[in-house]
Amino acid sequence: MAYEINGTTVEADEEGYITDISLWNPELAVLIAEGENIEMDDDSWEVVNFLRNYYEEYQIAPAVRVLTKAIKKSLGPEKGNSKYLYELFPYGPAKQACKIAGLPKPTGCV
Amino acid sequence: MSSMLHIVNKSPFDRNALDSCLRLAGSGSAILLIEDGVYAAVAKAAQADKITGRMGDCSFYALGPDIAARGLSDISLIDGIQVVDYEGFVDLVAEHGATQSWL
Amino acid sequence: MEDFDDDGPEIIKRFMYVNRRAPYGTIYALECLEVVLVAAAFDQDVSVVFVDDGVCQLKKNQDTTEIGMKNFSRTYGALDDYDVEKIYVEKESLEARGLTVDDLVIPVEVVAAAQLQVIMAQQDVVISS
C-alpha cells in the first residue's frame, strides 16, 4: 500500500508501515493516525516522539513491554503503564504508535 | 609487467585468506584490506607482525569506509598502511596489471 | 499479539547466545542480535557471549554512513531495556584483537576462557553464530 500526501506518494508495506523511514513527517503521521482511527493529541504525540527518539538512539522500535518500561522510567508511572498506553492506542501502543511514528514493526513483538 | 593488486576481505582471525595472500603475493605486490579484512590493520592485534613482516617488499592499503564502519577510526593502525577511500580503491585497480580477490 | 501474561512459563531455561562473527561482513551478527531481542520476550534466563571476532560487534564509534548499512552497534544499548543483563566478553579474544573493555559500546563482564567454560557448562541451550 502507499500514502498520498502533498502530491507525493510514500510507499508502505501491506500492514501500513512506511518502507523508507526518512520520508516521515508530522503531517504523514496525522494521515497514518487517521487510518488507525486515532486523533493525534499532545499525549499521543508524546508517545510517538518518545518512540522516534528511542529509534534514533538504539536503531530499533521497542517491543510493547520494553516501551512501557522505558516510558515509566522517563515520563513516570502514570504514563508508563499498559492502561494509559492502550487508551491512546487501542490496537497496541507499540504497533500503532510505531506505524504513526514511521518506524518498522517493533522488535521482539510476537 | 606491472605488479598485482591483492584484495583481502576476510578477518584474519576467522579465515586464512590473509595468510595465503601473504605467502603467495610476489615482491612489489599491493595488498588492499577491505570489509572484515581491515581487522588485520590494527597495530595491537595479535597477528600484526604478519603484515609488518612484508611491509618491506609490498605496499599495504586499507579501505577507510570499512575502517569507520567497524569503529576502528579511533584506533592505531600498523605504521605504513595507507588508508584509501572508494576513489583510491578504483585508482589502485586501474594502476595495477591484475587484481586478485582472496575470497 | 502484543500483550503478555504476568505469570511466566513454568520452567525457566538457561539460554546462551554465542556471537563469534564480526559485524557487517556477514549477516550472522545482526541476525543473532534480533534473535536475542525476540527471545528476551519469553521470560527465559538469557545470557549473551562475545568470543572470537564477535567481540568486534561491540567496538565503540562505529560509523556506517559510507558503507550504507545500519549501524546496529547502537542496538546493544537496548539489551538492558529488554532485561538481558548477562553479557560476557572473552578476555583472550578481546586482547588478540588489540582491544580493551574501554573500547566497548556497553558495560560487559570480561571473563577468561576458563571462567567462560564454567558458565557455558551451566546452560540448558547454547546457540552459536
Short mmCIF file of C-alpha atoms in Angstrom, two decimals:
data_model
loop_
_atom_site.label_atom_id
_atom_site.label_comp_id
_atom_site.label_asym_id
_atom_site.label_seq_id
_atom_site.Cartn_x
_atom_site.Cartn_y
_atom_site.Cartn_z
CA MET A 1 0.00 0.00 0.00
CA ALA A 2 1.02 3.67 -0.05
CA TYR A 3 0.08 7.05 1.46
CA GLU A 4 -0.63 10.12 -0.68
CA ILE A 5 0.44 13.36 0.93
CA ASN A 6 1.00 16.82 -0.58
CA GLY A 7 1.14 15.32 -4.07
CA THR A 8 3.80 12.73 -3.19
CA THR A 9 3.47 9.01 -2.68
CA VAL A 10 5.02 7.33 0.35
CA GLU A 11 5.31 3.55 -0.01
CA ALA A 12 4.26 1.29 2.84
CA ASP A 13 4.07 -2.48 3.43
CA GLU A 14 0.76 -4.35 3.46
CA GLU A 15 0.22 -3.52 7.14
CA GLY A 16 0.79 0.20 6.60
CA TYR A 17 4.33 0.63 7.96
CA ILE A 18 6.20 3.04 5.67
CA THR A 19 9.20 1.44 4.00
CA ASP A 20 11.54 4.46 3.94
CA ILE A 21 11.83 5.96 7.42
CA SER A 22 13.45 9.12 6.07
CA LEU A 23 10.21 10.11 4.29
CA TRP A 24 8.34 10.54 7.59
CA ASN A 25 6.97 13.93 8.61
CA PRO A 26 4.37 15.07 11.18
CA GLU A 27 1.67 15.56 8.53
CA LEU A 28 2.18 11.99 7.35
CA ALA A 29 1.89 10.88 10.98
CA VAL A 30 -1.55 12.52 11.23
CA LEU A 31 -2.61 10.81 8.00
CA ILE A 32 -1.43 7.37 9.19
CA ALA A 33 -3.19 8.00 12.52
CA GLU A 34 -6.48 8.78 10.72
CA GLY A 35 -6.27 5.37 9.08
CA GLU A 36 -5.96 3.88 12.56
CA ASN A 37 -8.93 5.95 13.84
CA ILE A 38 -6.64 7.84 16.16
CA GLU A 39 -6.80 11.59 16.62
CA MET A 40 -3.37 12.92 17.46
CA ASP A 41 -3.37 14.98 20.68
CA ASP A 42 -0.49 16.05 22.91
CA ASP A 43 -0.48 12.74 24.78
CA SER A 44 -0.32 10.60 21.65
CA TRP A 45 2.36 12.87 20.17
CA GLU A 46 4.38 12.43 23.34
CA VAL A 47 4.44 8.65 22.85
CA VAL A 48 5.14 8.93 19.11
CA ASN A 49 8.02 11.31 19.75
CA PHE A 50 9.31 9.08 22.52
CA LEU A 51 9.41 6.16 20.06
CA ARG A 52 11.20 8.22 17.44
CA ASN A 53 13.84 9.25 19.98
CA TYR A 54 14.21 5.63 21.10
CA TYR A 55 14.73 4.57 17.50
CA GLU A 56 17.21 7.37 16.94
CA GLU A 57 19.26 6.23 19.91
CA TYR A 58 19.03 2.42 19.62
CA GLN A 59 18.05 1.83 15.97
CA ILE A 60 15.09 -0.36 16.91
CA ALA A 61 11.40 0.03 17.64
CA PRO A 62 10.95 -1.47 21.12
CA ALA A 63 8.50 -4.25 21.99
CA VAL A 64 5.47 -3.12 24.00
CA ARG A 65 6.71 -4.20 27.42
CA VAL A 66 10.04 -2.52 26.73
CA LEU A 67 8.27 0.66 25.60
CA THR A 68 6.11 0.66 28.72
CA LYS A 69 9.12 0.25 30.96
CA ALA A 70 11.14 2.91 29.15
CA ILE A 71 8.25 5.41 29.31
CA LYS A 72 7.82 4.67 33.01
CA LYS A 73 11.49 5.38 33.52
CA SER A 74 11.48 8.73 31.71
CA LEU A 75 7.88 10.04 31.95
CA GLY A 76 6.75 8.43 35.20
CA PRO A 77 4.42 5.58 36.24
CA GLU A 78 1.19 7.44 35.42
CA LYS A 79 2.17 7.21 31.73
CA GLY A 80 4.37 4.13 31.79
CA ASN A 81 1.55 1.62 32.20
CA SER A 82 -0.49 -0.56 29.85
CA LYS A 83 -3.85 1.05 30.65
CA TYR A 84 -2.73 4.57 29.76
CA LEU A 85 -0.95 3.48 26.58
CA TYR A 86 -3.80 1.24 25.36
CA GLU A 87 -6.25 4.12 25.85
CA LEU A 88 -4.14 6.19 23.47
CA PHE A 89 -3.50 3.33 21.04
CA PRO A 90 -6.26 0.71 21.47
CA TYR A 91 -4.82 -1.77 18.95
CA GLY A 92 -1.46 -1.90 20.67
CA PRO A 93 0.72 1.02 21.73
CA ALA A 94 3.87 -0.37 20.17
CA LYS A 95 2.33 -1.45 16.87
CA GLN A 96 0.07 1.54 16.24
CA ALA A 97 2.39 4.22 17.62
CA CYS A 98 5.34 2.75 15.66
CA LYS A 99 3.30 2.87 12.48
CA ILE A 100 2.38 6.50 13.13
CA ALA A 101 6.00 7.29 14.03
CA GLY A 102 7.14 5.92 10.67
CA LEU A 103 9.15 3.13 12.31
CA PRO A 104 9.29 -0.58 11.49
CA LYS A 105 7.20 -3.10 13.42
CA PRO A 106 8.54 -3.50 16.96
CA THR A 107 11.46 -5.88 17.51
CA GLY A 108 10.56 -8.71 19.83
CA CYS A 109 6.87 -8.39 19.18
CA VAL A 110 5.45 -11.92 18.87
CA MET B 1 54.81 -6.40 -16.19
CA SER B 2 53.09 -4.28 -13.59
CA SER B 3 52.55 -5.57 -10.09
CA MET B 4 49.41 -7.29 -8.88
CA LEU B 5 46.75 -5.91 -6.56
CA HIS B 6 45.58 -8.40 -3.94
CA ILE B 7 42.28 -7.78 -2.16
CA VAL B 8 41.54 -9.44 1.18
CA ASN B 9 38.02 -9.10 2.61
CA LYS B 10 38.08 -11.73 5.37
CA SER B 11 39.02 -11.25 9.01
CA PRO B 12 42.49 -12.73 9.66
CA PHE B 13 41.10 -14.27 12.86
CA ASP B 14 38.28 -16.08 11.09
CA ARG B 15 39.83 -17.26 7.81
CA ASN B 16 43.31 -17.90 6.44
CA ALA B 17 42.83 -15.69 3.34
CA LEU B 18 45.40 -13.14 4.54
CA ASP B 19 47.91 -15.90 5.35
CA SER B 20 47.57 -17.39 1.87
CA CYS B 21 47.77 -13.97 0.26
CA LEU B 22 50.95 -13.06 2.15
CA ARG B 23 52.51 -16.45 1.32
CA LEU B 24 51.79 -16.21 -2.40
CA ALA B 25 51.92 -12.48 -3.19
CA GLY B 26 55.10 -11.64 -5.07
CA SER B 27 57.54 -8.92 -4.18
CA GLY B 28 56.20 -5.49 -5.16
CA SER B 29 52.54 -6.50 -4.76
CA ALA B 30 49.92 -4.12 -3.44
CA ILE B 31 47.65 -5.58 -0.77
CA LEU B 32 44.32 -3.90 -0.06
CA LEU B 33 42.31 -4.78 3.05
CA ILE B 34 38.54 -4.26 2.73
CA GLU B 35 35.39 -5.27 4.66
CA ASP B 36 36.31 -7.63 7.56
CA GLY B 37 39.87 -7.71 6.16
CA VAL B 38 40.51 -4.33 7.81
CA TYR B 39 40.74 -6.01 11.24
CA ALA B 40 44.21 -7.12 10.10
CA ALA B 41 45.31 -3.47 10.07
CA VAL B 42 45.03 -2.95 13.85
CA ALA B 43 48.51 -2.27 15.25
CA LYS B 44 47.97 -4.02 18.57
CA ALA B 45 46.26 -7.08 17.09
CA ALA B 46 47.95 -10.41 17.78
CA GLN B 47 48.81 -11.11 14.15
CA ALA B 48 50.06 -7.62 13.22
CA ASP B 49 53.60 -8.97 12.66
CA LYS B 50 52.37 -10.94 9.66
CA ILE B 51 51.84 -7.66 7.81
CA THR B 52 54.84 -5.82 9.23
CA GLY B 53 56.97 -8.73 8.05
CA ARG B 54 56.02 -7.98 4.42
CA MET B 55 55.99 -4.20 4.75
CA GLY B 56 59.44 -4.00 3.15
CA ASP B 57 58.57 -5.53 -0.20
CA CYS B 58 54.80 -4.97 -0.53
CA SER B 59 52.60 -1.90 -0.17
CA PHE B 60 49.56 -2.12 2.11
CA TYR B 61 46.25 -0.26 1.89
CA ALA B 62 43.00 -0.36 3.87
CA LEU B 63 39.60 0.95 2.85
CA GLY B 64 38.55 3.94 5.01
CA PRO B 65 34.76 3.45 4.91
CA ASP B 66 35.18 -0.13 6.20
CA ILE B 67 37.53 1.07 8.96
CA ALA B 68 34.99 3.71 10.03
CA ALA B 69 32.06 1.26 9.91
CA ARG B 70 33.87 -1.08 12.31
CA GLY B 71 34.76 1.67 14.76
CA LEU B 72 38.48 1.43 14.04
CA SER B 73 38.93 5.13 13.21
CA ASP B 74 39.93 5.83 16.81
CA ILE B 75 42.49 3.01 16.98
CA SER B 76 46.12 2.88 15.81
CA LEU B 77 46.73 1.06 12.58
CA ILE B 78 50.02 -0.61 11.61
CA ASP B 79 52.55 2.02 10.51
CA GLY B 80 52.82 2.16 6.75
CA ILE B 81 49.29 1.06 5.90
CA GLN B 82 47.72 3.73 3.72
CA VAL B 83 44.02 4.40 4.19
CA VAL B 84 42.16 4.93 0.90
CA ASP B 85 38.60 5.94 0.04
CA TYR B 86 36.43 4.43 -2.72
CA GLU B 87 38.15 6.60 -5.35
CA GLY B 88 41.53 5.42 -4.11
CA PHE B 89 40.26 1.84 -4.44
CA VAL B 90 39.39 2.49 -8.10
CA ASP B 91 42.80 4.10 -8.67
CA LEU B 92 44.57 1.05 -7.22
CA VAL B 93 42.65 -1.26 -9.55
CA ALA B 94 43.47 0.98 -12.51
CA GLU B 95 47.16 1.23 -11.60
CA HIS B 96 47.80 -2.48 -11.31
CA GLY B 97 48.01 -5.01 -14.08
CA ALA B 98 45.78 -7.60 -12.47
CA THR B 99 43.61 -7.86 -9.40
CA GLN B 100 43.20 -10.94 -7.29
CA SER B 101 40.44 -11.26 -4.67
CA TRP B 102 41.23 -13.73 -1.89
CA LEU B 103 37.61 -14.74 -1.21
CA MET C 1 -0.28 -10.42 19.92
CA GLU C 2 1.34 -7.70 21.91
CA ASP C 3 0.43 -8.37 25.47
CA PHE C 4 1.92 -10.84 27.88
CA ASP C 5 0.57 -12.50 30.98
CA ASP C 6 2.41 -11.73 34.17
CA ASP C 7 2.85 -15.39 35.05
CA GLY C 8 5.79 -16.64 33.03
CA PRO C 9 6.43 -20.13 31.76
CA GLU C 10 6.60 -22.87 34.38
CA ILE C 11 10.14 -23.94 33.63
CA ILE C 12 12.79 -21.30 33.11
CA LYS C 13 15.59 -22.50 30.90
CA ARG C 14 19.04 -21.02 30.63
CA PHE C 15 19.71 -19.82 27.09
CA MET C 16 23.11 -18.66 25.95
CA TYR C 17 23.73 -16.92 22.64
CA VAL C 18 27.34 -17.08 21.45
CA ASN C 19 28.44 -14.42 18.95
CA ARG C 20 31.56 -15.37 17.01
CA ARG C 21 31.36 -13.17 13.88
CA ALA C 22 32.36 -9.62 13.06
CA PRO C 23 29.52 -7.23 12.15
CA TYR C 24 28.73 -6.18 8.53
CA GLY C 25 30.95 -8.71 6.67
CA THR C 26 28.27 -11.36 7.15
CA ILE C 27 24.66 -11.25 8.35
CA TYR C 28 25.26 -13.51 11.41
CA ALA C 29 25.83 -10.74 13.97
CA LEU C 30 22.67 -8.79 13.12
CA GLU C 31 20.54 -11.95 12.90
CA CYS C 32 21.78 -13.15 16.28
CA LEU C 33 21.00 -9.79 17.87
CA GLU C 34 17.45 -9.94 16.53
CA VAL C 35 17.03 -13.49 17.81
CA VAL C 36 18.20 -12.36 21.27
CA LEU C 37 15.70 -9.46 21.34
CA VAL C 38 12.82 -11.71 20.29
CA ALA C 39 13.84 -14.47 22.72
CA ALA C 40 14.05 -11.92 25.54
CA ALA C 41 10.25 -11.63 25.37
CA PHE C 42 9.84 -15.19 26.64
CA ASP C 43 11.00 -14.63 30.22
CA GLN C 44 13.87 -17.05 29.94
CA ASP C 45 17.26 -16.74 31.58
CA VAL C 46 19.24 -15.23 28.71
CA SER C 47 22.94 -14.59 28.50
CA VAL C 48 24.89 -13.25 25.55
CA VAL C 49 28.54 -14.05 24.93
CA PHE C 50 31.01 -12.44 22.56
CA VAL C 51 34.06 -14.50 21.56
CA ASP C 52 36.44 -14.57 18.58
CA ASP C 53 35.52 -11.86 16.03
CA GLY C 54 32.19 -11.47 17.86
CA VAL C 55 33.92 -9.03 20.24
CA CYS C 56 34.28 -6.64 17.27
CA GLN C 57 30.47 -6.19 17.27
CA LEU C 58 30.81 -4.15 20.45
CA LYS C 59 33.56 -1.77 19.26
CA LYS C 60 32.72 1.85 20.05
CA ASN C 61 32.47 4.64 17.46
CA GLN C 62 31.18 2.58 14.54
CA ASP C 63 30.14 4.83 11.65
CA THR C 64 28.49 3.00 8.78
CA THR C 65 27.48 6.09 6.77
CA GLU C 66 29.82 5.32 3.90
CA ILE C 67 29.12 1.60 3.61
CA GLY C 68 25.36 2.19 3.53
CA MET C 69 24.42 -0.30 6.24
CA LYS C 70 22.54 0.17 9.50
CA ASN C 71 24.84 0.81 12.46
CA PHE C 72 23.34 -1.81 14.75
CA SER C 73 26.08 -1.43 17.37
CA ARG C 74 23.75 1.12 18.97
CA THR C 75 21.07 -1.52 19.48
CA TYR C 76 23.21 -3.36 22.08
CA GLY C 77 22.41 -0.41 24.36
CA ALA C 78 18.76 -1.57 24.37
CA LEU C 79 19.63 -5.03 25.75
CA ASP C 80 19.25 -3.66 29.27
CA ASP C 81 15.68 -2.48 28.49
CA TYR C 82 14.99 -6.00 27.19
CA ASP C 83 16.19 -7.34 30.58
CA VAL C 84 19.23 -9.00 29.06
CA GLU C 85 21.75 -8.32 31.77
CA LYS C 86 24.27 -11.13 31.48
CA ILE C 87 26.70 -10.05 28.82
CA TYR C 88 30.12 -11.71 28.72
CA VAL C 89 33.15 -10.94 26.59
CA GLU C 90 36.04 -13.39 26.42
CA LYS C 91 39.26 -11.75 27.61
CA GLU C 92 41.53 -13.70 25.24
CA SER C 93 39.51 -12.72 22.15
CA LEU C 94 39.48 -9.07 23.15
CA GLU C 95 43.23 -8.96 23.72
CA ALA C 96 44.09 -10.79 20.50
CA ARG C 97 42.29 -8.03 18.58
CA GLY C 98 44.15 -5.23 20.36
CA LEU C 99 41.02 -4.10 22.23
CA THR C 100 40.25 -3.35 25.87
CA VAL C 101 36.99 -3.04 27.79
CA ASP C 102 37.20 0.75 27.31
CA ASP C 103 36.77 0.23 23.56
CA LEU C 104 33.31 -1.31 24.02
CA VAL C 105 29.94 0.32 23.48
CA ILE C 106 28.16 -1.14 26.56
CA PRO C 107 29.22 -2.35 30.01
CA VAL C 108 30.10 -6.05 29.90
CA GLU C 109 31.69 -8.66 32.11
CA VAL C 110 35.09 -9.63 30.74
CA VAL C 111 35.79 -13.27 31.55
CA ALA C 112 38.75 -15.53 30.85
CA ALA C 113 38.18 -18.65 28.78
CA ALA C 114 38.46 -20.83 31.89
CA GLN C 115 35.57 -18.94 33.57
CA LEU C 116 33.55 -18.95 30.37
CA GLN C 117 33.87 -22.75 30.25
CA VAL C 118 32.15 -22.94 33.61
CA ILE C 119 29.35 -20.50 32.66
CA MET C 120 28.78 -22.31 29.37
CA ALA C 121 28.54 -25.68 31.08
CA GLN C 122 25.65 -24.39 33.22
CA GLN C 123 23.39 -23.62 30.24
CA ASP C 124 20.40 -25.64 29.04
CA VAL C 125 20.60 -24.34 25.47
CA VAL C 126 23.59 -22.79 23.69
CA ILE C 127 23.07 -21.17 20.30
CA SER C 128 26.19 -20.17 18.42
CA SER C 129 26.52 -17.99 15.36
#
